[in-house]
Amino acid sequence: MSNTKWKKLLSHLAQADVASHCIWKLLEWENSREGFLPALDCLTELGVGDCGAVTGGPFQYSEIEWLLIPDKATRWPHAQPQHRYERQDIGRVQAEIDSLGQYPYRITSAGLVVSGYAP
């Protein structure tokens, strides 16, 4: 996906405030990493700045293999199990993405996955 589309998507999601937690998978990483969707002031023309969106940042949009916005995110890992998680409204996230035009995403049992590269 192009830099312009990534910036448009991440900017829109930041403004819409429909989700906060995400899981990033960059091309160079063997495993994905938990993080959060960056604020507007963290986004540059080429990538996500050093704002702590994920351990291992900053990074360029071209490095994003995929981005998962989970249905259920660990918010308080040391809390009692019934209070440990936060739900994110994947339907609202999907509606916001659809309002932007065509984006390469799919809904899975874990949440909504945006692909950086076509399979």
N, CA, C and O atoms as a DFTB+ gen file, in Angstrom:
476 C
 N C O
     1  1       0.852      -1.164       0.000
     2  2       0.000       0.000       0.000
     3  2       0.903       1.233       0.000
     4  3       1.991       1.209       0.576
     5  1       0.465       2.274      -0.626
     6  2       1.291       3.473      -0.763
     7  2       1.384       4.260       0.548
     8  3       0.554       4.108       1.444
     9  1       2.412       5.101       0.633
    10  2       2.569       5.979       1.794
    11  2       1.341       6.862       1.985
    12  3       0.882       7.064       3.109
    13  1       0.816       7.382       0.886
    14  2      -0.343       8.272       0.945
    15  2      -1.550       7.560       1.554
    16  3      -2.253       8.125       2.393
    17  1      -1.786       6.319       1.130
    18  2      -2.934       5.573       1.668
    19  2      -2.744       5.231       3.142
    20  3      -3.689       5.326       3.925
    21  1      -1.526       4.832       3.530
    22  2      -1.274       4.547       4.949
    23  2      -1.505       5.794       5.795
    24  3      -2.162       5.735       6.834
    25  1      -0.960       6.919       5.345
    26  2      -1.118       8.148       6.129
    27  2      -2.593       8.542       6.211
    28  3      -3.072       8.931       7.276
    29  1      -3.301       8.444       5.110
    30  2      -4.730       8.775       5.099
    31  2      -5.493       7.870       6.055
    32  3      -6.327       8.345       6.826
    33  1      -5.219       6.585       6.013
    34  2      -5.901       5.626       6.886
    35  2      -5.604       5.898       8.359
    36  3      -6.525       6.019       9.166
    37  1      -4.330       5.994       8.709
    38  2      -3.955       6.187      10.107
    39  2      -4.414       7.550      10.631
    40  3      -4.796       7.667      11.796
    41  1      -4.379       8.568       9.792
    42  2      -4.865       9.893      10.188
    43  2      -6.362       9.842      10.468
    44  3      -6.836      10.381      11.468
    45  1      -7.090       9.197       9.586
    46  2      -8.543       9.108       9.746
    47  2      -8.915       8.327      11.007
    48  3      -9.803       8.739      11.754
    49  1      -8.243       7.207      11.244
    50  2      -8.543       6.414      12.442
    51  2      -8.197       7.193      13.711
    52  3      -8.898       7.075      14.716
    53  1      -7.126       7.985      13.676
    54  2      -6.766       8.804      14.839
    55  2      -7.848       9.843      15.114
    56  3      -8.226      10.056      16.266
    57  1      -8.343      10.485      14.071
    58  2      -9.379      11.508      14.235
    59  2     -10.720      10.906      14.640
    60  3     -11.453      11.494      15.435
    61  1     -11.039       9.735      14.095
    62  2     -12.322       9.089      14.397
    63  2     -12.342       8.494      15.800
    64  3     -13.408       8.303      16.384
    65  1     -11.161       8.202      16.339
    66  2     -11.032       7.654      17.691
    67  2     -11.907       6.411      17.901
    68  3     -12.629       6.307      18.893
    69  1     -11.828       5.474      16.953
    70  2     -12.632       4.255      17.027
    71  2     -11.885       3.076      17.632
    72  3     -12.499       2.078      18.008
    73  1     -10.571       3.183      17.728
    74  2      -9.761       2.104      18.299
    75  2      -8.450       2.709      18.778
    76  3      -8.037       3.776      18.322
    77  1      -7.803       2.012      19.704
    78  2      -6.508       2.498      20.169
    79  2      -5.441       1.420      20.099
    80  3      -4.297       1.710      19.750
    81  1      -5.788       0.203      20.418
    82  2      -4.803      -0.876      20.428
    83  2      -4.686      -1.521      19.059
    84  3      -5.660      -1.607      18.311
    85  1      -3.480      -1.974      18.743
    86  2      -3.268      -2.677      17.489
    87  2      -2.058      -3.591      17.628
    88  3      -1.334      -3.551      18.623
    89  1      -1.865      -4.400      16.623
    90  2      -0.697      -5.278      16.542
    91  2      -0.048      -5.009      15.196
    92  3      -0.671      -5.161      14.145
    93  1       1.220      -4.606      15.248
    94  2       1.993      -4.278      14.051
    95  2       2.831      -5.472      13.625
    96  3       3.372      -6.183      14.472
    97  1       2.943      -5.698      12.328
    98  2       3.886      -6.668      11.779
    99  2       4.646      -5.964      10.662
   100  3       4.096      -5.653       9.606
   101  1       5.928      -5.724      10.927
   102  2       6.783      -5.116       9.914
   103  2       7.533      -6.206       9.165
   104  3       7.758      -7.291       9.700
   105  1       7.914      -5.923       7.948
   106  2       8.579      -6.911       7.096
   107  2       9.826      -7.494       7.741
   108  3      10.066      -8.696       7.636
   109  1      10.614      -6.677       8.397
   110  2      11.889      -7.145       8.956
   111  2      11.744      -7.913      10.266
   112  3      12.694      -8.558      10.710
   113  1      10.580      -7.854      10.884
   114  2      10.380      -8.536      12.164
   115  2       9.943      -9.976      11.951
   116  3       9.133     -10.271      11.072
   117  1      10.482     -10.851      12.753
   118  2      10.048     -12.238      12.699
   119  2       8.652     -12.391      13.292
   120  3       7.843     -13.172      12.792
   121  1       8.370     -11.643      14.363
   122  2       7.073     -11.727      15.045
   123  2       6.391     -10.366      15.092
   124  3       7.036      -9.322      15.001
   125  1       5.087     -10.405      15.234
   126  2       4.320      -9.170      15.380
   127  2       4.504      -8.615      16.791
   128  3       4.958      -9.323      17.690
   129  1       4.144      -7.325      16.978
   130  2       4.298      -6.662      18.275
   131  2       3.068      -5.831      18.599
   132  3       2.518      -5.146      17.737
   133  1       2.646      -5.903      19.860
   134  2       1.519      -5.093      20.311
   135  2       1.924      -3.634      20.400
   136  3       3.069      -3.312      20.718
   137  1       0.983      -2.766      20.120
   138  2       1.226      -1.337      20.199
   139  2      -0.089      -0.593      20.184
   140  3      -1.118      -1.111      20.618
   141  1      -0.048       0.627      19.681
   142  2      -1.269       1.412      19.579
   143  2      -1.267       2.188      18.272
   144  3      -0.228       2.379      17.640
   145  1      -2.458       2.631      17.885
   146  2      -2.567       3.452      16.690
   147  2      -1.992       4.826      17.008
   148  3      -2.336       5.411      18.035
   149  1      -1.132       5.346      16.157
   150  2      -0.461       6.615      16.449
   151  2      -1.388       7.825      16.349
   152  3      -2.363       7.823      15.598
   153  1      -1.059       8.858      17.126
   154  2      -1.771      10.128      17.056
   155  2      -1.354      10.866      15.785
   156  3      -0.336      10.542      15.173
   157  1      -2.146      11.853      15.398
   158  2      -1.862      12.623      14.179
   159  2      -0.455      13.203      14.158
   160  3       0.209      13.184      13.122
   161  1      -0.001      13.713      15.285
   162  2       1.315      14.359      15.292
   163  2       2.474      13.377      15.195
   164  3       3.629      13.797      15.124
   165  1       2.192      12.088      15.189
   166  2       3.230      11.066      15.016
   167  2       3.401      10.658      13.553
   168  3       4.350       9.952      13.211
   169  1       2.491      11.097      12.698
   170  2       2.497      10.659      11.306
   171  2       3.246      11.646      10.423
   172  3       3.003      12.852      10.471
   173  1       4.157      11.116       9.617
   174  2       4.889      11.933       8.653
   175  2       4.468      11.503       7.249
   176  3       3.636      10.610       7.095
   177  1       5.028      12.123       6.248
   178  2       4.715      11.735       4.866
   179  2       5.226      10.326       4.543
   180  3       4.663       9.634       3.695
   181  1       6.301       9.910       5.231
   182  2       6.929       8.625       4.922
   183  2       6.667       7.527       5.934
   184  3       6.870       6.352       5.628
   185  1       6.216       7.883       7.148
   186  2       6.016       6.832       8.137
   187  2       5.564       7.332       9.487
   188  3       5.132       8.473       9.651
   189  1       5.678       6.436      10.447
   190  2       5.287       6.708      11.828
   191  2       6.533       7.148      12.584
   192  3       7.535       6.434      12.621
   193  1       6.462       8.322      13.183
   194  2       7.605       8.873      13.901
   195  2       7.865       8.173      15.216
   196  3       7.194       7.200      15.559
   197  1       8.829       8.668      15.940
   198  2       9.254       8.067      17.207
   199  2       8.315       8.500      18.333
   200  3       8.654       9.354      19.152
   201  1       7.126       7.891      18.353
   202  2       6.110       8.269      19.330
   203  2       5.752       7.118      20.259
   204  3       4.863       7.248      21.100
   205  1       6.438       5.994      20.110
   206  2       6.170       4.854      20.964
   207  2       4.984       4.013      20.537
   208  3       4.461       3.243      21.342
   209  1       4.542       4.138      19.286
   210  2       3.404       3.346      18.807
   211  2       3.678       1.849      18.929
   212  3       2.760       1.042      19.074
   213  1       4.947       1.503      18.866
   214  2       5.353       0.103      19.011
   215  2       6.849       0.080      19.319
   216  3       7.593       0.945      18.856
   217  1       7.282      -0.889      20.083
   218  2       8.703      -1.055      20.344
   219  2       9.389      -1.385      19.024
   220  3       8.981      -2.309      18.321
   221  1      10.413      -0.641      18.693
   222  2      11.107      -0.863      17.429
   223  2      10.870       0.257      16.428
   224  3      11.407       0.219      15.321
   225  1      10.071       1.259      16.803
   226  2       9.791       2.399      15.916
   227  2      10.893       3.417      16.047
   228  3      11.752       3.256      16.914
   229  1      10.919       4.438      15.252
   230  2      10.004       4.760      14.161
   231  2      10.207       3.838      12.950
   232  3      11.183       3.092      12.868
   233  1       9.264       3.915      12.025
   234  2       9.366       3.082      10.827
   235  2       8.624       3.746       9.675
   236  3       7.782       4.623       9.871
   237  1       8.961       3.301       8.471
   238  2       8.320       3.819       7.264
   239  2       7.088       2.984       6.940
   240  3       7.013       1.803       7.281
   241  1       6.133       3.609       6.285
   242  2       4.913       2.888       5.898
   243  2       5.240       1.682       5.023
   244  3       4.568       0.654       5.112
   245  1       6.257       1.796       4.186
   246  2       6.628       0.704       3.281
   247  2       7.112      -0.535       4.034
   248  3       7.208      -1.613       3.448
   249  1       7.415      -0.394       5.319
   250  2       7.864      -1.527       6.129
   251  2       6.711      -2.317       6.737
   252  3       6.929      -3.404       7.273
   253  1       5.486      -1.793       6.665
   254  2       4.343      -2.452       7.300
   255  2       3.873      -3.625       6.449
   256  3       3.415      -3.443       5.321
   257  1       3.990      -4.822       6.997
   258  2       3.473      -6.016       6.320
   259  2       1.964      -6.089       6.529
   260  3       1.203      -6.289       5.582
   261  1       1.545      -5.926       7.777
   262  2       0.121      -5.861       8.110
   263  2      -0.079      -5.191       9.466
   264  3       0.846      -5.056      10.267
   265  1      -1.316      -4.782       9.686
   266  2      -1.715      -4.124      10.918
   267  2      -3.032      -4.752      11.360
   268  3      -4.012      -4.734      10.615
   269  1      -3.057      -5.305      12.564
   270  2      -4.270      -5.911      13.110
   271  2      -4.865      -4.986      14.154
   272  3      -4.178      -4.567      15.086
   273  1      -6.132      -4.672      13.999
   274  2      -6.875      -3.955      15.031
   275  2      -7.745      -5.025      15.689
   276  3      -8.751      -5.451      15.123
   277  1      -7.350      -5.455      16.887
   278  2      -8.032      -6.594      17.509
   279  2      -9.403      -6.240      18.076
   280  3      -9.658      -5.117      18.510
   281  1     -10.261      -7.235      18.053
   282  2     -11.581      -7.115      18.649
   283  2     -11.446      -6.969      20.171
   284  3     -12.171      -6.201      20.803
   285  1     -10.517      -7.712      20.732
   286  2     -10.304      -7.712      22.181
   287  2      -8.824      -7.451      22.434
   288  3      -7.968      -8.207      21.976
   289  1      -8.528      -6.385      23.161
   290  2      -7.143      -6.001      23.419
   291  2      -6.843      -6.095      24.910
   292  3      -7.690      -5.782      25.747
   293  1      -5.636      -6.527      25.230
   294  2      -5.203      -6.561      26.626
   295  2      -4.930      -5.135      27.059
   296  3      -4.047      -4.469      26.518
   297  1      -5.682      -4.676      28.024
   298  2      -5.522      -3.303      28.492
   299  2      -4.778      -3.263      29.830
   300  3      -3.882      -2.445      30.037
   301  1      -5.163      -4.144      30.706
   302  2      -4.568      -4.176      32.043
   303  2      -4.095      -5.605      32.314
   304  3      -4.838      -6.387      32.906
   305  1      -2.878      -5.965      31.896
   306  2      -2.419      -7.356      31.959
   307  2      -2.377      -7.954      33.362
   308  3      -2.437      -9.176      33.499
   309  1      -2.278      -7.137      34.404
   310  2      -2.171      -7.678      35.757
   311  2      -3.487      -7.635      36.530
   312  3      -3.527      -7.983      37.710
   313  1      -4.551      -7.213      35.873
   314  2      -5.861      -7.155      36.521
   315  2      -6.499      -8.542      36.561
   316  3      -6.007      -9.483      35.937
   317  1      -7.578      -8.652      37.290
   318  2      -8.348      -9.899      37.313
   319  2      -8.845     -10.180      35.896
   320  3      -9.113      -9.243      35.144
   321  1      -8.972     -11.457      35.517
   322  2      -9.337     -11.796      34.132
   323  2     -10.565     -11.061      33.600
   324  3     -10.573     -10.659      32.437
   325  1     -11.592     -10.875      34.410
   326  2     -12.810     -10.213      33.922
   327  2     -12.613      -8.717      33.654
   328  3     -13.453      -8.093      33.005
   329  1     -11.509      -8.133      34.147
   330  2     -11.235      -6.712      33.947
   331  2      -9.996      -6.458      33.080
   332  3      -9.591      -5.310      32.899
   333  1      -9.409      -7.505      32.558
   334  2      -8.124      -7.409      31.870
   335  2      -8.215      -6.852      30.450
   336  3      -7.255      -6.262      29.954
   337  1      -9.344      -7.034      29.805
   338  2      -9.441      -6.738      28.376
   339  2     -10.353      -5.555      28.067
   340  3     -11.235      -5.190      28.844
   341  1     -10.100      -4.984      26.914
   342  2     -10.939      -3.902      26.400
   343  2     -11.425      -4.324      25.024
   344  3     -10.632      -4.773      24.196
   345  1     -12.700      -4.188      24.776
   346  2     -13.258      -4.509      23.456
   347  2     -13.171      -3.288      22.553
   348  3     -13.343      -2.153      22.997
   349  1     -12.903      -3.544      21.283
   350  2     -12.884      -2.497      20.273
   351  2     -13.954      -2.831      19.247
   352  3     -14.083      -3.987      18.845
   353  1     -14.706      -1.861      18.827
   354  2     -15.826      -2.052      17.909
   355  2     -15.310      -2.163      16.469
   356  3     -15.129      -1.161      15.778
   357  1     -15.082      -3.385      16.047
   358  2     -14.520      -3.635      14.715
   359  2     -15.485      -3.184      13.621
   360  3     -15.049      -2.773      12.545
   361  1     -16.773      -3.255      13.878
   362  2     -17.758      -2.759      12.913
   363  2     -17.595      -1.276      12.653
   364  3     -17.694      -0.833      11.509
   365  1     -17.348      -0.502      13.694
   366  2     -17.106       0.946      13.535
   367  2     -15.796       1.198      12.797
   368  3     -15.720       2.078      11.940
   369  1     -14.768       0.423      13.132
   370  2     -13.480       0.567      12.433
   371  2     -13.677       0.278      10.950
   372  3     -13.193       1.023      10.098
   373  1     -14.385      -0.800      10.646
   374  2     -14.648      -1.166       9.254
   375  2     -15.417      -0.059       8.531
   376  3     -15.089       0.276       7.393
   377  1     -16.425       0.505       9.170
   378  2     -17.212       1.582       8.558
   379  2     -16.342       2.803       8.268
   380  3     -16.481       3.435       7.220
   381  1     -15.454       3.129       9.192
   382  2     -14.556       4.272       8.976
   383  2     -13.608       4.015       7.803
   384  3     -13.369       4.903       6.985
   385  1     -13.078       2.810       7.727
   386  2     -12.176       2.476       6.618
   387  2     -12.943       2.495       5.297
   388  3     -12.446       3.017       4.299
   389  1     -14.145       1.932       5.288
   390  2     -14.945       1.916       4.059
   391  2     -15.283       3.329       3.584
   392  3     -15.436       3.561       2.385
   393  1     -15.399       4.269       4.519
   394  2     -15.727       5.643       4.133
   395  2     -14.584       6.323       3.368
   396  3     -14.790       7.351       2.723
   397  1     -13.393       5.748       3.444
   398  2     -12.220       6.314       2.769
   399  2     -12.055       5.821       1.338
   400  3     -11.309       6.414       0.558
   401  1     -12.736       4.758       0.994
   402  2     -12.558       4.159      -0.327
   403  2     -12.084       2.727      -0.172
   404  3     -12.365       2.082       0.839
   405  1     -11.376       2.233      -1.154
   406  2     -10.957       0.833      -1.144
   407  2      -9.617       0.662      -0.432
   408  3      -8.610       1.270      -0.795
   409  1      -9.643      -0.179       0.583
   410  2      -8.436      -0.524       1.331
   411  2      -8.353      -2.037       1.440
   412  3      -9.376      -2.712       1.553
   413  1      -7.126      -2.578       1.406
   414  2      -6.952      -4.041       1.478
   415  2      -7.045      -4.538       2.920
   416  3      -6.040      -4.585       3.631
   417  1      -8.245      -4.906       3.346
   418  2      -8.402      -5.437       4.696
   419  2      -9.292      -6.670       4.667
   420  3      -9.989      -6.938       3.689
   421  1      -9.249      -7.401       5.752
   422  2     -10.127      -8.561       5.924
   423  2     -10.487      -8.658       7.400
   424  3      -9.731      -8.222       8.268
   425  1     -11.638      -9.229       7.665
   426  2     -12.090      -9.458       9.029
   427  2     -11.740     -10.904       9.375
   428  3     -12.057     -11.825       8.621
   429  1     -11.086     -11.096      10.516
   430  2     -10.735     -12.438      10.983
   431  2     -11.348     -12.644      12.372
   432  3     -12.002     -11.747      12.904
   433  1     -11.139     -13.799      12.943
   434  2     -11.637     -14.054      14.297
   435  2     -10.934     -13.181      15.330
   436  3     -11.454     -12.986      16.428
   437  1      -9.766     -12.657      14.993
   438  2      -9.009     -11.804      15.915
   439  2      -9.367     -10.323      15.783
   440  3      -9.157      -9.553      16.721
   441  1      -9.904      -9.918      14.635
   442  2     -10.219      -8.512      14.412
   443  2     -10.104      -8.143      12.947
   444  3     -10.374      -8.965      12.071
   445  1      -9.706      -6.912      12.679
   446  2      -9.588      -6.399      11.318
   447  2      -8.112      -6.271      10.958
   448  3      -7.345      -5.626      11.673
   449  1      -7.723      -6.884       9.851
   450  2      -6.329      -6.872       9.402
   451  2      -6.210      -6.060       8.123
   452  3      -6.859      -6.359       7.121
   453  1      -5.373      -5.027       8.167
   454  2      -5.084      -4.220       6.977
   455  2      -3.753      -4.719       6.422
   456  3      -2.758      -4.794       7.143
   457  1      -3.743      -5.058       5.137
   458  2      -2.529      -5.593       4.503
   459  2      -1.721      -4.478       3.853
   460  3      -2.264      -3.617       3.161
   461  1      -0.429      -4.511       4.087
   462  2       0.467      -3.565       3.446
   463  2       0.815      -3.984       2.034
   464  3       1.151      -3.155       1.188
   465  1       0.729      -5.290       1.788
   466  2       1.098      -5.839       0.490
   467  2       0.071      -6.871       0.083
   468  3      -0.429      -7.622       0.920
   469  1      -0.245      -6.910      -1.192
   470  2      -1.214      -7.894      -1.718
   471  2      -0.627      -9.287      -1.575
   472  3       0.572      -9.481      -1.771
   473  1      -1.467     -10.262      -1.233
   474  2      -0.960     -11.643      -1.092
   475  2      -0.516     -12.240      -2.400
   476  3      -0.070     -13.386      -2.436
